[in-house]
mmCIF file with all atom_site columns, C-alpha atoms in Angstrom:
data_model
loop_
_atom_site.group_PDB
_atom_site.id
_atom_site.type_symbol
_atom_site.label_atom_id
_atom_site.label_alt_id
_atom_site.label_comp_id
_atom_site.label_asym_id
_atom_site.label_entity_id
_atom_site.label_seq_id
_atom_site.pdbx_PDB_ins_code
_atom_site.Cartn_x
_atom_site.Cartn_y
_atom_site.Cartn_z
_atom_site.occupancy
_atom_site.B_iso_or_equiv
_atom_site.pdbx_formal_charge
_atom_site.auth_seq_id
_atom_site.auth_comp_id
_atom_site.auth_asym_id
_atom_site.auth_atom_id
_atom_site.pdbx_PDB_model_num
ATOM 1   C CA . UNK D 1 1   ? 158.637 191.383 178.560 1.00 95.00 ? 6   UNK D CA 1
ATOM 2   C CA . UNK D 1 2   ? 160.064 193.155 175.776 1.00 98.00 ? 7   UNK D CA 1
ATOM 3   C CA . UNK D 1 3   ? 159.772 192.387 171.575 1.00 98.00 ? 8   UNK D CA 1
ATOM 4   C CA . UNK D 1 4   ? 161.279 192.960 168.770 1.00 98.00 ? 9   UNK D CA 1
ATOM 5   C CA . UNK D 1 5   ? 159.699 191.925 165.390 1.00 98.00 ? 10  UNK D CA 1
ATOM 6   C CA . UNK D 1 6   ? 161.459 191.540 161.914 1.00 98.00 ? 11  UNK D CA 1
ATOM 7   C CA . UNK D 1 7   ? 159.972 190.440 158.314 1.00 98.00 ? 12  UNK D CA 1
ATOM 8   C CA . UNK D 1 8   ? 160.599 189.406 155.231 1.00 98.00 ? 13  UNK D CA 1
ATOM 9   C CA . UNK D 1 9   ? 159.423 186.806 152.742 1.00 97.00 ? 14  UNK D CA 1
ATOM 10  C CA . UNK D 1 10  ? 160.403 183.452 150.585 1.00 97.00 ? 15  UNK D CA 1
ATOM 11  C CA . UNK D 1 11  ? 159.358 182.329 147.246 1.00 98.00 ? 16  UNK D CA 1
ATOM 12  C CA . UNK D 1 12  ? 158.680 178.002 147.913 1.00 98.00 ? 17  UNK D CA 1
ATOM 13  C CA . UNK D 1 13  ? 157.486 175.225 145.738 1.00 97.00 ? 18  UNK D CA 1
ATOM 14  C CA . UNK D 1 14  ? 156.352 172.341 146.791 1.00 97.00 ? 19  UNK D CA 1
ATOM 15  C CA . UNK D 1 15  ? 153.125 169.587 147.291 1.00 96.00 ? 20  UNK D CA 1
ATOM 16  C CA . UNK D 1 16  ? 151.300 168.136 150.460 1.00 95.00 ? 21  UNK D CA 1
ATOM 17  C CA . UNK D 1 17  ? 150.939 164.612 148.629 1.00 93.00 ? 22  UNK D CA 1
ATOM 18  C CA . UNK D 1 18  ? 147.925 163.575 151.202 1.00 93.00 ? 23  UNK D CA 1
ATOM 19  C CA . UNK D 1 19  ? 144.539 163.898 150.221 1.00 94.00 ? 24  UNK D CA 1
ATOM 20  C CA . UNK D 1 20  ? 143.796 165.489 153.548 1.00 95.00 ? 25  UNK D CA 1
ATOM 21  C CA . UNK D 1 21  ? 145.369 169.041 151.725 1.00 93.00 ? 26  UNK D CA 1
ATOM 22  C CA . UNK D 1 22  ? 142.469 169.179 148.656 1.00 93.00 ? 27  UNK D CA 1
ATOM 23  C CA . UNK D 1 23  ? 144.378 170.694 145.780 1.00 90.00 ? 28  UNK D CA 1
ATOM 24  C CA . UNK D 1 24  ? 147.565 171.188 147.680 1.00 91.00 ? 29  UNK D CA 1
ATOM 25  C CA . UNK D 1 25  ? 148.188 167.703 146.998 1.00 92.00 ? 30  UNK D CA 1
ATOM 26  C CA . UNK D 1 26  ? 150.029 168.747 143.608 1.00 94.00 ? 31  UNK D CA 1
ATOM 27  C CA . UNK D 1 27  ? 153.010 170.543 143.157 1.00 94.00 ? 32  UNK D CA 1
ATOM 28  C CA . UNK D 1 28  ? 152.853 174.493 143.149 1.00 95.00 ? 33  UNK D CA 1
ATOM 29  C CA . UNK D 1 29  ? 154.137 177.388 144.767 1.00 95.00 ? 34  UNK D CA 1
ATOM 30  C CA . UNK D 1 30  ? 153.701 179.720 147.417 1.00 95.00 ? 35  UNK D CA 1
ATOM 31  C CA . UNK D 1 31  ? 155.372 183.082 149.103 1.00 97.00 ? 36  UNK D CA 1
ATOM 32  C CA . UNK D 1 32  ? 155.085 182.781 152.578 1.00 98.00 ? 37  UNK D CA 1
ATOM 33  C CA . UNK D 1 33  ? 155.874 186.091 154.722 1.00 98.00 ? 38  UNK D CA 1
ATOM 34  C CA . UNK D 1 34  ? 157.523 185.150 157.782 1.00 98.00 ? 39  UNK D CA 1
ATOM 35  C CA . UNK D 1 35  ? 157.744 187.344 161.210 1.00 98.00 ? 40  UNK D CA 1
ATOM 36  C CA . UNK D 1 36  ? 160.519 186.415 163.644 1.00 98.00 ? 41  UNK D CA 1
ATOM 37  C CA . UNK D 1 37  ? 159.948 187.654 167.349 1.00 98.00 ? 42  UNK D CA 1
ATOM 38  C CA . UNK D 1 38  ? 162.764 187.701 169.695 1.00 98.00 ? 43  UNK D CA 1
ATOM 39  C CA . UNK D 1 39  ? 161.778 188.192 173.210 1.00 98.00 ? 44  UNK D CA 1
ATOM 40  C CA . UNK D 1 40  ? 163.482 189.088 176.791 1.00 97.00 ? 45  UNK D CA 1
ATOM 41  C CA . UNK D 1 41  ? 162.208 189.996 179.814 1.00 95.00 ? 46  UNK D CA 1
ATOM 42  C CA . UNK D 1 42  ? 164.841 192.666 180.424 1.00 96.00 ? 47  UNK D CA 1
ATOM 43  C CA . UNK D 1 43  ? 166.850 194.801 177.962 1.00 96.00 ? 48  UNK D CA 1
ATOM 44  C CA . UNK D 1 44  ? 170.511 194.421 176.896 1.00 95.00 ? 49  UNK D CA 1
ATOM 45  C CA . UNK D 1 45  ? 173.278 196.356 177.987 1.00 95.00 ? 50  UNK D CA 1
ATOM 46  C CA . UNK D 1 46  ? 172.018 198.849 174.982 1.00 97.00 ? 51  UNK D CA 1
ATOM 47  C CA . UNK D 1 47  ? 168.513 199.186 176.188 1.00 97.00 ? 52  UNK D CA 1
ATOM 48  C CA . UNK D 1 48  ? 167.463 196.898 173.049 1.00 97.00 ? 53  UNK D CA 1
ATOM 49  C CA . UNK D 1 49  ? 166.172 193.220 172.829 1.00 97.00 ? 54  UNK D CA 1
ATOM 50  C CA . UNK D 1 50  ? 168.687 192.570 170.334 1.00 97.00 ? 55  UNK D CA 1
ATOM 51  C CA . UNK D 1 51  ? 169.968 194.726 167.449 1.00 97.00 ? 56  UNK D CA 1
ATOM 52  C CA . UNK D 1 52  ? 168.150 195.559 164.675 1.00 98.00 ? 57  UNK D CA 1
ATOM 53  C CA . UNK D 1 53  ? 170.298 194.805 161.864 1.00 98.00 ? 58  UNK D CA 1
ATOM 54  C CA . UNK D 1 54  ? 171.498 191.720 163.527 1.00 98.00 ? 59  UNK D CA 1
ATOM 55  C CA . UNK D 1 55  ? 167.719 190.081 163.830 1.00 98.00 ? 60  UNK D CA 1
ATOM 56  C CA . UNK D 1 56  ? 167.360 191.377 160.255 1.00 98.00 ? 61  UNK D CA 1
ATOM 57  C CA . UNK D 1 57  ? 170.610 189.259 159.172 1.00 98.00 ? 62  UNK D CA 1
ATOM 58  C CA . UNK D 1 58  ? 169.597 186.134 161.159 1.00 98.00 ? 63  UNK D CA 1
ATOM 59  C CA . UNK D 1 59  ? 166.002 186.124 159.630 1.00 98.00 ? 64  UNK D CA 1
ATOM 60  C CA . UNK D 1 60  ? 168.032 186.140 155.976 1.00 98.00 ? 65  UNK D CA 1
ATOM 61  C CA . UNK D 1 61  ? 169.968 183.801 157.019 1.00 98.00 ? 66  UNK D CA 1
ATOM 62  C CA . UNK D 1 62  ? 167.688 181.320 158.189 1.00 98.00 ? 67  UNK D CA 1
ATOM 63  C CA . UNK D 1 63  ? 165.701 182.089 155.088 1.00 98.00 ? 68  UNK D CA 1
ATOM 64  C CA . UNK D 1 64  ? 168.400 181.551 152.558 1.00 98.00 ? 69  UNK D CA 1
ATOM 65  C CA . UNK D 1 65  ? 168.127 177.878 152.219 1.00 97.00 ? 70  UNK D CA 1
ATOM 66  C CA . UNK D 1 66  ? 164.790 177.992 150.704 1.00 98.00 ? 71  UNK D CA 1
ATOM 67  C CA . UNK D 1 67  ? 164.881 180.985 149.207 1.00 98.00 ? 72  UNK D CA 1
ATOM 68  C CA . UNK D 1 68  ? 163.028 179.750 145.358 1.00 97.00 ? 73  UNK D CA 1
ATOM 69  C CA . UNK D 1 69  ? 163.345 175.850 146.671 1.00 97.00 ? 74  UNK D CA 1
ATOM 70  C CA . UNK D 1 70  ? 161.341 173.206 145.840 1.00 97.00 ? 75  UNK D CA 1
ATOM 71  C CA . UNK D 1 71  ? 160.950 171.534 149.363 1.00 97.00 ? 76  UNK D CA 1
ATOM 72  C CA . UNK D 1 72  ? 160.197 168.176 147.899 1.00 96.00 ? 77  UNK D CA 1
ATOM 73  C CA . UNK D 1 73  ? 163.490 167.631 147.297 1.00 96.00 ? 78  UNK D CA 1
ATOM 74  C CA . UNK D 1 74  ? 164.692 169.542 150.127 1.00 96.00 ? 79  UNK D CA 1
ATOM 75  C CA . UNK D 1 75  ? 166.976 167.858 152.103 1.00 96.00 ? 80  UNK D CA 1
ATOM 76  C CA . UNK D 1 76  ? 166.022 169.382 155.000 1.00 96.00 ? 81  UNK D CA 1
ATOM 77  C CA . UNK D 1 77  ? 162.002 168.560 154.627 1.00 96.00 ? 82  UNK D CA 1
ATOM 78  C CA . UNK D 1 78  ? 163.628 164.992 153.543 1.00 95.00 ? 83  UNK D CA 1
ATOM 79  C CA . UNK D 1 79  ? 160.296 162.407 155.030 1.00 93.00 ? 84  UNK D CA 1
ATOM 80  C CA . UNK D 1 80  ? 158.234 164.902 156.412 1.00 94.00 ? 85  UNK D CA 1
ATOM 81  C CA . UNK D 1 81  ? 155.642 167.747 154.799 1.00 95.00 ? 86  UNK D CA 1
ATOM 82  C CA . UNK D 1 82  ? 156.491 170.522 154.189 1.00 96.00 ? 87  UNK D CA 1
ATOM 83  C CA . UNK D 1 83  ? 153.054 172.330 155.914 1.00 97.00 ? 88  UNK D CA 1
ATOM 84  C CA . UNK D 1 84  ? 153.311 176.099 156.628 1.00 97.00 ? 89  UNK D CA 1
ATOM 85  C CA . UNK D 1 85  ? 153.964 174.742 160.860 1.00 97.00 ? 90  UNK D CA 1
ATOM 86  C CA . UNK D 1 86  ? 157.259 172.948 159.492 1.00 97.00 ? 91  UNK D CA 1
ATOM 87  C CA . UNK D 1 87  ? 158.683 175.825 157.672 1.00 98.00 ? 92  UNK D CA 1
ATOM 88  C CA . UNK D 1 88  ? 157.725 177.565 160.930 1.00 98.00 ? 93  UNK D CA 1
ATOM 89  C CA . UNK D 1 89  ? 159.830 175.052 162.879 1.00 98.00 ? 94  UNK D CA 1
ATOM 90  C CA . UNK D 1 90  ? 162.579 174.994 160.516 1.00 98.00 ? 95  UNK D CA 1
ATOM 91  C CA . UNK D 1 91  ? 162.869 178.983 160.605 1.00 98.00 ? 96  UNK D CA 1
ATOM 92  C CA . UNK D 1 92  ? 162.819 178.872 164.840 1.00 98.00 ? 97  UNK D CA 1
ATOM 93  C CA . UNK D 1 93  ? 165.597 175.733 164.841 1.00 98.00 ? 98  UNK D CA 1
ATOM 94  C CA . UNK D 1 94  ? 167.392 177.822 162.567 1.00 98.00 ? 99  UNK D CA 1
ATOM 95  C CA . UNK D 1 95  ? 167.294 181.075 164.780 1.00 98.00 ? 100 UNK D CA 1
ATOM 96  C CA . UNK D 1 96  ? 167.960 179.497 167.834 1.00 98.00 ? 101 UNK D CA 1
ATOM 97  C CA . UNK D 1 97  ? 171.099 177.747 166.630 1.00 98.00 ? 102 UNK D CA 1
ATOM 98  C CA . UNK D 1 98  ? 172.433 181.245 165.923 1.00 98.00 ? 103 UNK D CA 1
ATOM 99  C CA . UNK D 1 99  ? 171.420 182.362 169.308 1.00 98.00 ? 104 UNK D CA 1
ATOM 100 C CA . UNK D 1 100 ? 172.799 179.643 171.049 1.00 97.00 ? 105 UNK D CA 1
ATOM 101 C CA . UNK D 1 101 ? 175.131 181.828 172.799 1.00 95.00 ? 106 UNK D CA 1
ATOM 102 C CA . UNK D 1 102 ? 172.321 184.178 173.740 1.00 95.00 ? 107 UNK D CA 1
ATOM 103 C CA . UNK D 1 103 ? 169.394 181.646 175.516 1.00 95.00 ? 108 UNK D CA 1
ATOM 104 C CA . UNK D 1 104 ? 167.852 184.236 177.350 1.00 95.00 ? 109 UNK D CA 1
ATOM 105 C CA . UNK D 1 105 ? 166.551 185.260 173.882 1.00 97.00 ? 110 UNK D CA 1
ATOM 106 C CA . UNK D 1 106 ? 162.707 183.938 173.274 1.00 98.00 ? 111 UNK D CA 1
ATOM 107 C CA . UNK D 1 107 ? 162.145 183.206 169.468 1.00 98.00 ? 112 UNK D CA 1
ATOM 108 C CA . UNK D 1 108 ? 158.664 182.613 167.583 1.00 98.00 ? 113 UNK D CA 1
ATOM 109 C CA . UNK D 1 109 ? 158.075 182.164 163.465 1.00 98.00 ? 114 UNK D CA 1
ATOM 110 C CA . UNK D 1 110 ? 155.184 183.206 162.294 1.00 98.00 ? 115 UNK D CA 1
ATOM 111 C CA . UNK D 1 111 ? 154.481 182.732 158.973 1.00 98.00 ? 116 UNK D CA 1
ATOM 112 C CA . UNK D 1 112 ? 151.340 184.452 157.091 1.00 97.00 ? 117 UNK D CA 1
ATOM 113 C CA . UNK D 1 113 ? 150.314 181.819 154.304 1.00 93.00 ? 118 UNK D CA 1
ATOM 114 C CA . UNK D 1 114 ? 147.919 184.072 152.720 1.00 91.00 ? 119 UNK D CA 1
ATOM 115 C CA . UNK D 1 115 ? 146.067 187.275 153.754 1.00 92.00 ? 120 UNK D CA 1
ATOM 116 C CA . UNK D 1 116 ? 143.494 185.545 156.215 1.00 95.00 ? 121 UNK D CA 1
ATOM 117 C CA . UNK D 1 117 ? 145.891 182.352 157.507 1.00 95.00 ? 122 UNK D CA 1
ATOM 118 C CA . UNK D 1 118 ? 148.822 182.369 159.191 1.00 97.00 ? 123 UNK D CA 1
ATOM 119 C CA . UNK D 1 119 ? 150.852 179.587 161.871 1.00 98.00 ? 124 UNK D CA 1
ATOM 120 C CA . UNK D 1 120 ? 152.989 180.115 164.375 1.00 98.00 ? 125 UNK D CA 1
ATOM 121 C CA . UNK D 1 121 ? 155.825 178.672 166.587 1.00 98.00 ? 126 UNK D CA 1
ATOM 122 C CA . UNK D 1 122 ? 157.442 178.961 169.633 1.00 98.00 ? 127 UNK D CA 1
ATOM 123 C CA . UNK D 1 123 ? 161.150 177.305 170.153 1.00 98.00 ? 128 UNK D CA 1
ATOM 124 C CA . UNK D 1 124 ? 160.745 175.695 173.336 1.00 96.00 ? 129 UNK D CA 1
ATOM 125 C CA . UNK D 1 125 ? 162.949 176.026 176.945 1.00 93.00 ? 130 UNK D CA 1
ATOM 126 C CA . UNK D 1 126 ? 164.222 179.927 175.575 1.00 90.00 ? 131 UNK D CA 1
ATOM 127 C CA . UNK D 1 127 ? 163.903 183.232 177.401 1.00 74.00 ? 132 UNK D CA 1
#
């Protein structure tokens, strides 16, 4: 199986209004950096897993939307919290809809919520 990992980050705001998340209850904000892996368990025509620059440009794009948004009013997050595993999810959906020509392409999020926590997920039935 081969990788290929790309980074970058996003600026958030928003609250976990449940008393289950302490004193992320209230509104603030956060920069999550987010890792997208794109997997296959044989190489391209070009020896790669995908290009570079293209993984680069889907990881922006997928980003874009909540790049300095307050996910309370989100439309996206609309009913549901907006935990660090839902961003995850939203990143992946968004990945794998611009991969939908490419399926045999395995994509995990993982984002790093601070220095010692981070989440992960894997966008089921790829690669």
């Amino acid at each position: 199986m081969f990788s290929l990992t790309v980074n970058d980050y996003v600026m958030i705001a928003h609250s976990l209004p449940n008393e289950f998340f302490g004193p992320a209850q209230q509104l603030h904000g956060a920069t999550l950096t987010v890792e997208a892996t794109f997997t296959r368990p044989e190489l391209d025509e070009h020896s790669v897993v995908l290009d570079i620059g293209h993984a680069t440009q889907l990881l922006d794009d997928a980003l874009a939307p909540l790049r300095y948004a307050d996910l309370d009013s989100h439309p996206d997050f609309e009913g549901r919290l907006s935990t660090s595993e839902v961003i995850a999810q939203y990143i992946g959906d968004k990945l794998a809809a611009s991969l939908a020509e490419q399926p045999d392409i395995g994509i995990s999020v993982t984002i790093h919520e601070n220095p010692r926590a981070r989440v992960s997920y894997t966008v089921a039935d790829r690669g």
